Coordinates of C-alpha atoms in Angstrom, one line a residue:
M1 CA 0.0 0.0 0.0
E2 CA 1.6 3.3 -1.2
L3 CA 2.2 6.0 1.4
D4 CA -0.1 8.9 1.5
P5 CA 1.8 11.9 3.1
D6 CA -1.4 13.7 4.1
D7 CA -2.6 10.6 5.8
I8 CA 0.7 9.8 7.5
F9 CA 1.1 13.2 9.0
R10 CA -2.5 13.5 10.1
D11 CA -2.4 13.8 13.9
E12 CA -3.7 10.6 15.4
D13 CA -3.4 12.0 18.9
E14 CA -5.3 14.8 20.5
D15 CA -5.1 17.9 18.3
P16 CA -3.7 20.8 20.3
E17 CA -6.1 23.1 18.5
N18 CA -8.9 21.3 20.2
D19 CA -7.5 21.4 23.7
F20 CA -10.4 23.4 24.8
I21 CA -12.9 21.0 23.4
H22 CA -11.7 17.5 24.1
Q23 CA -11.5 16.6 27.8
K24 CA -10.3 13.0 27.8
E25 CA -8.6 13.5 31.2
A26 CA -11.1 15.9 32.6
T27 CA -12.4 15.3 36.1
K28 CA -15.9 14.1 36.7
E29 CA -18.4 15.9 38.9
M30 CA -21.0 14.4 41.2
V31 CA -23.6 16.7 42.8
V32 CA -26.3 16.1 45.3
Y33 CA -29.0 18.8 45.5
L34 CA -30.3 19.0 49.1
V35 CA -33.6 20.9 49.1
D36 CA -35.4 21.9 52.3
A37 CA -39.0 20.8 52.0
S38 CA -40.3 22.2 55.3
P39 CA -43.6 24.2 55.3
K40 CA -41.7 27.5 55.6
M41 CA -40.2 26.9 52.1
F42 CA -43.8 26.8 50.6
T43 CA -45.2 29.7 52.5
T44 CA -42.3 32.2 52.2
M45 CA -42.5 34.1 49.0
C46 CA -39.7 35.5 46.9
P47 CA -40.2 38.6 44.7
G48 CA -40.6 37.5 41.1
A49 CA -38.8 38.6 38.0
G50 CA -39.9 39.1 34.4
E51 CA -42.9 40.8 33.0
D52 CA -45.6 39.4 35.3
K53 CA -43.6 40.1 38.5
K54 CA -45.3 37.1 40.0
D55 CA -44.1 36.1 43.5
N56 CA -42.8 32.6 43.8
S57 CA -42.3 30.4 46.9
H58 CA -38.8 29.5 47.9
F59 CA -39.5 25.9 47.1
H60 CA -40.5 26.9 43.5
V61 CA -37.3 28.9 43.2
A62 CA -35.1 26.0 44.3
V63 CA -36.9 23.4 42.1
S64 CA -36.7 25.8 39.1
C65 CA -33.0 26.4 39.6
I66 CA -32.2 22.7 39.8
S67 CA -34.3 22.0 36.7
Q68 CA -32.4 24.6 34.7
S69 CA -29.1 23.3 36.0
L70 CA -29.9 19.7 34.9
K71 CA -31.0 20.9 31.4
T72 CA -27.7 22.8 31.1
Q73 CA -25.7 19.8 32.4
I74 CA -27.2 17.3 30.1
I75 CA -25.8 19.2 27.2
N76 CA -22.5 20.7 28.5
R77 CA -21.3 17.9 30.9
S78 CA -23.5 14.9 30.2
Y79 CA -21.1 12.5 31.9
D80 CA -21.5 14.3 35.3
E81 CA -23.8 12.7 37.8
A82 CA -26.5 14.2 40.0
A83 CA -29.0 13.3 42.7
I84 CA -31.9 15.2 44.1
C85 CA -32.7 14.8 47.8
F86 CA -35.5 16.5 49.8
F87 CA -35.4 16.7 53.5
N88 CA -38.0 17.6 56.1
T89 CA -40.5 15.3 54.2
R90 CA -43.3 13.1 55.5
E91 CA -42.3 10.1 53.3
K92 CA -38.9 8.6 53.3
K93 CA -36.9 7.1 50.4
N94 CA -33.1 6.7 50.8
L95 CA -30.4 4.0 51.0
Q96 CA -30.2 4.2 54.9
D97 CA -34.0 4.3 55.4
L98 CA -33.6 7.5 57.4
N99 CA -36.7 9.5 58.4
G100 CA -37.5 12.8 56.8
V101 CA -35.3 12.3 53.7
F102 CA -36.7 11.5 50.2
V103 CA -34.4 10.9 47.2
F104 CA -36.2 11.8 44.0
N105 CA -35.6 9.5 41.1
V106 CA -37.1 7.7 38.1
G107 CA -37.1 4.1 37.0
E108 CA -34.1 2.6 35.3
R109 CA -31.8 5.1 37.0
E110 CA -29.6 4.9 40.1
Y111 CA -30.0 7.5 42.8
L112 CA -26.8 9.2 41.7
D113 CA -26.5 9.0 37.9
R114 CA -26.4 11.0 34.7
P115 CA -29.5 13.2 34.3
T116 CA -32.0 11.9 31.7
A117 CA -34.9 13.4 29.8
R118 CA -37.4 11.4 31.9
L119 CA -35.9 12.7 35.2
I120 CA -36.1 16.3 34.0
K121 CA -39.7 15.9 32.8
E122 CA -41.0 14.3 36.0
F123 CA -39.0 16.7 38.2
D124 CA -40.6 19.7 36.4
E125 CA -43.9 18.4 37.7
V126 CA -42.8 17.5 41.2
E127 CA -44.1 20.7 42.7
D128 CA -47.7 20.0 41.7
S129 CA -47.8 16.6 43.4
F130 CA -45.2 17.1 46.2
K131 CA -47.5 17.6 49.2
R132 CA -49.7 14.7 48.1
L133 CA -47.0 12.1 47.3
I134 CA -44.0 13.2 49.4
G135 CA -45.4 15.6 52.0
S136 CA -43.9 18.4 53.9
Q137 CA -43.3 18.6 57.7
H138 CA -41.1 20.2 60.3
G139 CA -38.2 17.7 60.7
I140 CA -36.7 19.2 63.9
V141 CA -39.3 19.8 66.6
P142 CA -39.2 20.1 70.4
G143 CA -39.5 16.8 72.4
S144 CA -37.9 14.7 69.6
R145 CA -34.4 13.7 68.9
E146 CA -35.0 13.4 65.1
N147 CA -32.6 15.5 63.2
S148 CA -33.6 15.7 59.5
L149 CA -30.6 17.9 58.5
Y150 CA -28.2 15.4 60.0
N151 CA -30.0 12.6 58.1
A152 CA -29.9 14.6 54.9
L153 CA -26.2 15.1 55.1
W154 CA -25.7 11.4 55.9
A155 CA -27.8 10.4 52.9
A156 CA -26.0 12.8 50.6
Q157 CA -22.6 11.5 51.9
A158 CA -23.7 7.9 51.2
L159 CA -24.8 8.8 47.6
L160 CA -21.3 10.3 47.0
R161 CA -19.4 7.3 48.3
K162 CA -18.5 6.0 44.8
G163 CA -15.6 7.5 42.8
S164 CA -12.2 8.6 43.8
A165 CA -11.7 12.1 45.3
K166 CA -8.6 12.5 43.1
T167 CA -10.5 12.2 39.8
T168 CA -14.0 13.3 40.9
D169 CA -15.3 16.6 42.3
K170 CA -18.0 15.8 44.9
R171 CA -20.3 18.5 46.0
I172 CA -23.5 19.1 48.1
L173 CA -25.6 22.1 47.2
L174 CA -28.0 23.0 50.0
F175 CA -31.2 25.0 49.4
T176 CA -32.9 26.4 52.5
N177 CA -34.5 29.5 53.9
E178 CA -34.2 28.4 57.6
D179 CA -31.1 30.1 59.0
D180 CA -31.5 28.5 62.4
P181 CA -32.6 24.9 61.9
F182 CA -32.5 24.2 65.7
G183 CA -34.2 27.4 66.7
N184 CA -37.1 25.6 68.3
I185 CA -34.9 23.4 70.5
K186 CA -33.6 24.6 73.8
G187 CA -30.8 23.7 76.2
V188 CA -28.4 20.8 76.0
T189 CA -30.5 19.1 73.3
K190 CA -29.9 22.0 70.9
L191 CA -26.2 22.0 71.5
D192 CA -25.9 18.3 71.1
M193 CA -27.9 18.3 67.8
A194 CA -25.9 21.2 66.4
R195 CA -22.6 19.5 67.4
T196 CA -23.5 16.2 65.8
T197 CA -24.7 17.9 62.6
M198 CA -21.5 19.9 62.2
Q199 CA -19.5 16.7 62.9
R200 CA -21.4 15.0 60.1
A201 CA -20.6 17.9 57.8
K202 CA -16.9 17.7 58.8
D203 CA -16.8 14.0 58.1
A204 CA -18.1 14.6 54.6
Q205 CA -15.6 17.4 54.0
D206 CA -12.8 15.1 55.2
L207 CA -13.8 12.7 52.5
G208 CA -13.3 15.3 49.8
I209 CA -17.0 16.4 49.6
S210 CA -17.5 20.2 49.5
I211 CA -20.7 21.6 51.0
E212 CA -22.1 24.8 49.5
L213 CA -25.1 26.8 50.7
L214 CA -27.6 28.6 48.5
P215 CA -29.7 30.6 51.1
L216 CA -33.0 32.0 50.2
S217 CA -34.0 35.3 51.8
S218 CA -37.4 37.1 51.9
A219 CA -38.3 40.8 51.9
A220 CA -39.3 40.5 55.5
S221 CA -36.2 38.8 56.9
E222 CA -32.7 38.4 55.8
F223 CA -30.9 35.0 56.0
D224 CA -28.6 35.2 59.1
M225 CA -25.5 33.0 58.6
S226 CA -24.3 33.5 62.2
H227 CA -27.0 31.3 63.7
F228 CA -25.6 28.0 62.5
Y229 CA -24.3 27.8 58.9
A230 CA -21.3 30.1 59.4
D231 CA -19.9 27.5 61.7
L232 CA -20.9 24.6 59.4
L233 CA -19.1 26.2 56.4
G234 CA -16.2 27.6 58.4
L235 CA -16.9 31.2 57.5
E236 CA -15.8 34.2 59.6
G237 CA -14.8 37.8 59.3
D238 CA -14.9 39.4 55.9
A239 CA -15.7 36.1 54.2
L240 CA -18.9 35.8 56.3
A241 CA -19.9 39.4 55.6
Q242 CA -19.6 38.9 51.9
F243 CA -21.5 35.7 51.9
V244 CA -24.7 37.1 53.5
P245 CA -27.3 37.3 50.8
T246 CA -29.2 40.5 50.1
V247 CA -33.0 40.9 50.2
T248 CA -33.0 41.9 46.6
D249 CA -32.2 38.4 45.3
R250 CA -34.5 37.5 42.4
F251 CA -35.4 34.3 40.6
E252 CA -33.0 35.0 37.8
D253 CA -30.2 35.9 40.2
M254 CA -30.6 32.6 41.9
K255 CA -30.3 30.7 38.6
N256 CA -27.2 32.7 37.7
Q257 CA -25.7 32.1 41.1
L258 CA -26.3 28.4 40.7
R259 CA -24.8 28.4 37.2
K260 CA -21.7 30.1 38.4
R261 CA -21.3 27.5 41.2
M262 CA -21.8 24.7 38.7
F263 CA -19.3 25.9 36.1
N264 CA -16.0 25.4 37.9
K265 CA -12.7 25.7 36.2
R266 CA -11.7 22.1 36.0
R267 CA -8.5 20.3 34.9
Y268 CA -8.8 19.0 31.3
R269 CA -5.5 17.3 31.0
R270 CA -2.1 16.5 32.5
I271 CA 1.0 17.7 30.9
T272 CA 4.6 16.4 31.3
F273 CA 7.0 19.3 31.4
S274 CA 10.5 18.4 30.4
I275 CA 13.0 20.9 31.9
I276 CA 16.5 19.6 31.3
G277 CA 18.6 16.4 31.2
G278 CA 15.7 14.0 31.8
L279 CA 14.2 16.1 34.6
S280 CA 10.4 16.3 34.1
I281 CA 7.5 17.4 36.3
E282 CA 3.8 17.0 36.1
L283 CA 1.5 19.9 35.5
S284 CA -2.3 20.2 35.5
A285 CA -3.8 22.3 32.6
Y286 CA -6.9 24.4 33.1
A287 CA -8.9 26.0 30.3
L288 CA -9.9 29.4 31.5
I289 CA -12.1 30.1 28.4
R290 CA -13.5 27.3 26.3
P291 CA -15.5 27.7 23.1
T292 CA -18.8 25.9 23.1
L293 CA -19.7 24.0 19.9
P294 CA -22.6 21.7 19.0
G295 CA -22.0 18.0 19.8
T296 CA -20.6 15.7 17.2
I297 CA -23.0 13.9 14.8
T298 CA -23.8 10.4 15.8
W299 CA -25.1 8.1 13.0
L300 CA -27.9 5.7 14.1
D301 CA -29.0 2.5 12.6
S302 CA -32.5 3.0 10.9
D303 CA -33.7 -0.3 12.4
T304 CA -32.3 -0.6 15.9
N305 CA -31.7 3.1 16.5
L306 CA -28.2 2.2 17.9
P307 CA -25.0 4.1 17.1
V308 CA -23.4 2.8 13.9
K309 CA -19.8 1.7 14.1
T310 CA -17.6 2.2 11.1
E311 CA -15.3 -0.6 10.1
R312 CA -12.7 -0.6 7.3
S313 CA -11.5 -3.8 5.6
F314 CA -8.8 -4.2 2.9
I315 CA -9.3 -6.4 -0.1
C316 CA -6.5 -7.7 -2.3
G317 CA -6.7 -6.1 -5.7
D318 CA -5.4 -9.3 -7.5
T319 CA -7.4 -12.1 -5.8
G320 CA -10.3 -10.2 -4.2
A321 CA -9.6 -11.9 -0.9
L322 CA -10.1 -10.1 2.4
L323 CA -6.8 -9.2 4.0
Q324 CA -6.4 -10.5 7.5
E325 CA -3.2 -8.6 8.3
P326 CA -2.9 -4.8 8.0
P327 CA -1.3 -3.6 4.8
K328 CA 2.4 -2.7 4.7
L329 CA 3.2 0.8 3.6
F330 CA 5.9 1.6 1.0
Q331 CA 7.3 4.5 -0.8
P332 CA 8.5 4.2 -4.4
Y333 CA 12.1 5.3 -4.8
R334 CA 14.3 4.7 -7.9
N335 CA 12.0 2.0 -9.3
Q336 CA 12.0 0.3 -5.9
D337 CA 9.3 0.0 -3.2
V338 CA 10.8 0.9 0.1
K339 CA 8.8 -0.6 2.9
I340 CA 8.2 1.5 6.0
L341 CA 7.3 0.0 9.4
P342 CA 4.8 1.7 11.8
E343 CA 7.7 2.3 14.3
E344 CA 9.6 4.1 11.6
I345 CA 6.6 6.3 10.8
S346 CA 6.3 7.2 14.5
K347 CA 9.9 8.3 14.6
I348 CA 9.4 10.4 11.5
K349 CA 6.4 12.1 13.0
R350 CA 8.0 12.8 16.3
V351 CA 9.3 16.4 16.5
S352 CA 10.1 16.5 20.2
E353 CA 10.1 14.2 23.2
G354 CA 7.2 15.0 25.4
P355 CA 4.4 17.4 24.9
L356 CA 6.0 20.4 26.7
R357 CA 9.8 20.9 26.6
L358 CA 11.7 23.9 28.0
L359 CA 13.9 25.7 25.4
G360 CA 15.1 28.8 27.3
F361 CA 14.1 32.2 28.8
K362 CA 13.5 35.7 27.4
P363 CA 12.8 39.1 29.1
L364 CA 9.2 39.9 29.5
S365 CA 9.7 43.0 27.3
C366 CA 10.1 40.6 24.3
L367 CA 6.5 39.3 24.7
K368 CA 4.1 41.6 22.9
D369 CA 0.3 41.9 23.3
Y370 CA -0.3 40.8 19.7
H371 CA 1.4 37.5 20.4
N372 CA -1.6 36.4 22.5
L373 CA -3.9 35.2 19.7
R374 CA -5.8 32.5 21.7
P375 CA -7.1 32.1 25.2
T376 CA -4.3 31.0 27.5
T377 CA -4.0 27.8 29.4
F378 CA -3.4 28.0 33.1
L379 CA -0.7 25.6 34.4
Y380 CA -0.4 24.4 38.0
P381 CA 1.8 21.7 39.5
S382 CA 0.6 18.3 40.5
D383 CA 2.3 15.6 42.7
E384 CA -0.1 12.8 41.8
E385 CA 2.2 11.0 39.4
V386 CA 5.6 12.8 39.9
I387 CA 6.5 13.5 43.5
G388 CA 8.4 16.8 43.9
S389 CA 6.8 18.5 40.9
T390 CA 5.4 21.3 43.1
Q391 CA 8.8 22.1 44.7
I392 CA 10.5 22.4 41.3
F393 CA 7.7 24.4 39.8
V394 CA 7.7 26.8 42.8
A395 CA 11.5 27.4 42.4
L396 CA 11.1 28.0 38.7
H397 CA 8.1 30.2 39.3
R398 CA 9.8 32.4 41.9
S399 CA 12.9 32.9 39.7
M400 CA 10.9 34.0 36.7
L401 CA 9.0 36.6 38.8
Q402 CA 12.2 37.9 40.4
L403 CA 14.1 38.2 37.1
N404 CA 11.1 39.4 35.0
R405 CA 11.6 36.5 32.5
F406 CA 9.2 34.2 30.7
A407 CA 10.0 30.7 29.5
V408 CA 10.0 29.7 25.9
A409 CA 9.0 26.0 25.4
F410 CA 8.0 23.6 22.6
Y411 CA 4.4 22.4 22.8
G412 CA 2.3 20.3 20.5
S413 CA 2.3 17.2 18.4
A414 CA 3.9 16.0 15.3
A415 CA 1.3 17.5 13.0
Q416 CA 1.0 20.9 14.7
P417 CA 4.2 21.9 16.7
H418 CA 4.1 25.2 18.5
L419 CA 6.3 27.5 20.5
V420 CA 4.7 28.7 23.7
A421 CA 5.5 31.3 26.3
L422 CA 5.1 30.4 29.9
V423 CA 4.4 33.5 31.9
A424 CA 4.5 33.3 35.7
Q425 CA 1.5 34.8 37.6
D426 CA 2.0 35.8 41.2
E427 CA -0.7 35.1 43.8
I428 CA -3.0 38.0 44.5
V429 CA -4.6 38.0 48.0
T430 CA -6.8 40.6 49.6
S431 CA -8.5 40.7 53.0
S432 CA -11.4 38.8 51.5
G433 CA -9.3 35.9 50.3
Q434 CA -7.4 34.8 47.2
I435 CA -8.2 36.7 44.0
E436 CA -5.7 35.1 41.6
P437 CA -3.8 31.8 42.3
P438 CA -0.1 31.4 41.6
G439 CA 0.8 29.5 38.5
M440 CA 1.8 30.0 34.9
H441 CA -0.1 31.0 31.8
M442 CA 0.8 29.1 28.6
I443 CA 0.5 31.5 25.6
R444 CA 0.7 29.9 22.2
L445 CA 3.1 32.1 20.2
P446 CA 2.2 33.0 16.6
Y447 CA 4.1 31.7 13.5
S448 CA 6.0 34.4 11.6
D449 CA 3.3 34.3 8.9
D450 CA 0.7 35.2 11.4
I451 CA 2.3 38.6 12.0
R452 CA 1.5 41.3 9.5
D453 CA 3.0 44.8 9.3
I454 CA 0.6 47.6 9.8
E455 CA -0.4 49.2 6.5
E456 CA -0.4 52.9 6.2
A457 CA -4.0 54.3 6.2
H458 CA -3.0 57.2 3.9
M459 CA -0.5 56.2 1.2
D460 CA -0.5 59.7 -0.4
T461 CA 1.9 61.7 1.8
S462 CA 0.9 64.9 0.0
L463 CA -2.5 64.9 1.7
T464 CA -3.1 66.4 5.1
M465 CA -3.5 63.7 7.8
P466 CA -6.8 64.3 9.6
Y467 CA -6.5 64.5 13.4
A468 CA -9.2 64.7 16.0
S469 CA -9.4 67.9 18.0
E470 CA -9.2 68.0 21.8
D471 CA -12.9 68.7 22.0
Q472 CA -13.7 65.7 19.8
I473 CA -11.5 63.5 21.9
R474 CA -13.2 64.8 25.1
K475 CA -16.7 64.2 23.7
A476 CA -15.7 60.7 22.5
S477 CA -14.3 59.8 25.9
A478 CA -17.6 61.0 27.5
I479 CA -19.5 58.5 25.3
M480 CA -17.2 55.7 26.2
K481 CA -17.7 56.4 29.9
R482 CA -21.4 56.5 29.4
I483 CA -21.7 53.1 27.7
D484 CA -18.9 51.3 29.6
L485 CA -19.8 47.8 30.7
K486 CA -18.9 47.4 34.3
D487 CA -17.0 44.2 35.3
F488 CA -17.2 43.0 31.7
S489 CA -16.3 39.4 31.0
V490 CA -16.8 37.3 27.8
C491 CA -18.1 34.5 30.0
Q492 CA -21.2 36.6 30.7
F493 CA -22.5 36.1 27.2
S494 CA -23.6 32.9 25.5
N495 CA -23.7 32.1 21.8
P496 CA -27.4 32.7 20.8
A497 CA -27.1 30.3 17.8
L498 CA -25.9 27.5 20.1
Q499 CA -28.6 28.3 22.6
R500 CA -31.3 28.0 20.0
H501 CA -29.7 24.7 18.9
Y502 CA -29.8 23.5 22.5
S503 CA -33.4 24.7 22.9
A504 CA -34.5 22.6 19.9
L505 CA -32.8 19.6 21.4
Q506 CA -34.4 20.2 24.8
A507 CA -37.9 20.6 23.2
L508 CA -37.4 17.3 21.3
A509 CA -36.0 15.4 24.3
L510 CA -38.7 16.6 26.7
E511 CA -41.5 16.5 24.2
E512 CA -42.3 20.1 24.8
D513 CA -44.9 21.8 22.6
E514 CA -42.9 25.0 22.3
M515 CA -39.2 25.8 22.2
P516 CA -37.9 27.6 25.3
D517 CA -37.3 31.3 24.7
V518 CA -33.7 32.2 23.9
R519 CA -32.4 35.6 24.9
D520 CA -29.8 37.0 22.6
E521 CA -27.4 38.8 24.9
T522 CA -25.2 40.0 22.0
L523 CA -27.8 42.4 20.7
P524 CA -27.4 46.1 21.5
D525 CA -29.0 47.3 24.7
E526 CA -31.6 49.6 23.1
Q527 CA -33.1 50.6 26.5
G528 CA -29.6 51.5 27.8
M529 CA -28.7 53.5 24.7
A530 CA -31.9 55.5 25.0
R531 CA -31.0 56.9 28.4
P532 CA -30.9 60.7 28.4
G533 CA -27.2 60.8 29.4
V534 CA -26.1 58.6 26.5
V535 CA -28.4 60.4 23.9
N536 CA -27.0 63.8 25.0
A537 CA -23.4 62.5 24.8
L538 CA -24.0 61.2 21.3
E539 CA -25.5 64.4 20.1
E540 CA -22.7 66.5 21.5
F541 CA -20.1 64.2 19.8
K542 CA -21.9 64.4 16.4
L543 CA -22.2 68.2 16.7
S544 CA -18.4 68.4 17.5
V545 CA -17.4 66.3 14.5
F546 CA -19.9 67.4 11.8
G547 CA -21.0 70.8 13.0
D548 CA -24.4 72.4 12.8
S549 CA -24.9 71.4 9.2
Y550 CA -24.9 67.7 10.0
D551 CA -28.0 65.9 8.8
K552 CA -28.3 62.1 9.2
E553 CA -30.6 62.1 6.2
D554 CA -27.8 63.5 4.0
D555 CA -27.1 61.8 0.7
H556 CA -23.8 60.3 1.9
V557 CA -24.7 56.7 0.8
N558 CA -22.2 54.1 1.8
E559 CA -20.7 51.6 -0.6
A560 CA -22.9 48.7 0.7
S561 CA -26.1 50.8 0.0
R562 CA -25.0 51.6 -3.5
K563 CA -24.4 48.0 -4.2
R564 CA -27.8 46.9 -2.9
K565 CA -29.5 49.6 -5.0
A566 CA -27.6 48.5 -8.1
S567 CA -28.5 44.9 -7.5
T568 CA -32.2 45.8 -7.1
D569 CA -32.1 47.8 -10.3
D570 CA -30.5 45.0 -12.2
A571 CA -33.1 42.5 -10.9
A572 CA -36.0 44.9 -11.8
R573 CA -34.7 45.2 -15.4
E574 CA -34.4 41.4 -15.8
S575 CA -37.8 40.9 -14.1
A576 CA -39.5 43.3 -16.6
K577 CA -38.7 41.0 -19.5
Y578 CA -41.4 38.5 -18.4
D579 CA -45.1 38.6 -18.1
W580 CA -45.4 37.3 -14.6
Q581 CA -49.2 37.3 -14.5
D582 CA -49.3 35.2 -17.6
L583 CA -46.7 32.8 -16.3
A584 CA -48.6 32.4 -13.1
V585 CA -52.0 31.8 -14.7
N586 CA -50.6 29.2 -17.1
G587 CA -48.5 27.4 -14.5
K588 CA -45.2 28.2 -16.3
L589 CA -43.3 29.6 -13.3
K590 CA -41.7 26.1 -12.8
D591 CA -40.0 26.4 -16.2
L592 CA -37.9 29.4 -15.0
T593 CA -34.6 29.0 -13.3
V594 CA -34.0 29.9 -9.7
P595 CA -32.0 33.1 -10.6
E596 CA -34.8 34.3 -12.7
L597 CA -37.3 33.7 -9.9
K598 CA -35.0 35.5 -7.5
N599 CA -34.9 38.5 -9.9
Y600 CA -38.7 39.0 -9.4
L601 CA -38.4 38.6 -5.6
T602 CA -35.4 41.0 -5.3
A603 CA -37.2 43.6 -7.5
H604 CA -40.2 43.6 -5.2
G605 CA -38.2 43.4 -1.9
L606 CA -39.3 39.9 -1.0
Q607 CA -37.2 37.2 0.7
V608 CA -35.1 35.1 -1.7
S609 CA -34.1 32.2 0.5
G610 CA -35.5 28.7 0.1
K611 CA -35.9 26.0 -2.6
K612 CA -37.5 26.6 -6.0
E613 CA -41.0 25.4 -4.8
V614 CA -40.8 28.0 -2.0
L615 CA -39.8 30.8 -4.3
I616 CA -42.7 30.0 -6.7
S617 CA -45.2 29.9 -3.8
R618 CA -43.9 33.2 -2.6
I619 CA -44.3 34.8 -6.1
L620 CA -47.9 33.4 -6.5
T621 CA -48.8 34.8 -3.1
H622 CA -47.4 38.2 -4.0
L623 CA -49.3 38.1 -7.3
G624 CA -52.5 37.3 -5.5
K625 CA -52.9 33.9 -7.1
V626 CA -52.7 32.1 -3.7
R627 CA -54.7 33.1 -0.7

């Protein structure tokens, strides 16, 4: 079999360009949603959001948040596992048969498993039948030693027992509006129940399970962390003051808060960093920004509806027999066929030993802003496989910070080798905690062909270069200050096309009659641009640039408008050559070509997209032949 260079040098390993997409070594996440189902969750109302401004119970807010999170997870991180657990319930359903704890689930699914369409559909209806089928009650009452919060933490810990803490993120998200769960208990009994509950939480944390609280406040009373949950979560000082929720929390705010807690920056791969002379350390790579793309297409068998597996077989060209052994590759050279073994091909493809190899150091002044063409990858040491990686990394990190140097390294595979810059980031700590962790940013440096010289805007040096006046600069600055986006981050905005794609999938999977509404956050904020301050700043800037004679209806037509007008005029001339009424009456529109049909539509300002049948139907409707 003759060698195909394009096939030989096709990267069979993970493409570095897709580092942000493929997550073969990514950690898995297991989440247990703990929802307080006491009567107070049903009677306390939360101010509503949206057009109707309808108030919702805290239980409704919690259920809606979890439902939205499951729908997001089933698309973005479908291999993560989740469980939904209610406590302070009349009925019980859990592995330990504990009172006041009900694990919500559907058939053919374990308590802690991947979310399914059936789970989401039935969970969306749980609020209507909750009091009838599951029931709500006060789980901690005077005269009883029953501790429903303790039981809930125990049940959640049991659900999260599977999976290693090294490769799995285990979390408990607790929804409640009761800031003092033992408020009705007095004396030694209260102290004992609080102590045992906190010990149960500490046991879970010692096993690598993080406990996070999503408190719900009302307009009448604010959630007070100091009663109990500050001690349970280990919060104090400024951290406690910042955690206290405000009374202005809304339904959408809660969903956004949950989404932020769900989307952690997780390790997506391990990298071996070769430093010198066989000395290598292990690093963990974190993608700070990852593009979201639709899932890959999966072909299904038309009869069984199972995924189709592609198999390739080789047949001998002389005998037609099926070859049992893989074909040997060869390269013609001077009338001879030179056979090449797979091991030799691997050596040819290998550009460097190891995915990341240190080449040297350069001053930070050599690194320019335009070198950063892609989102960086954050590197942090790991001692899981190579003991001592952290110590070596810290020594290298400190030296680079002190000397103002960045490291130049080779990174990539045989098909796409790259030079990268490793820039040390110092730790940033404030009184409220860590803002930025210490580590290194890996910046993929551009090839020489990627860098272009800036072309002169005005090639004719005899002309006077226009410059903005001080007044124009001042007015432009005023506009920028008016429309500045506070705390802007690209992570705040989602791709509207992908969200519509996911909404269609969600509607199909859940058999919904209508697609969920998708808010396009990339569109201009018309309401914000209409504020008096912005309007006045724009008018002052236009007056400063164009003067009193400026008229937005002036005949300064741009190039695109002229082209559109010329295209419409050409289409009108071509369209006038036909008697469209006669063609429509005699059914001869189908004899015309698609461009000819589009000429009529363009001349009359109609939509030109669609197949030929759609175009004909649109013309007939416009001519009044179809009603």
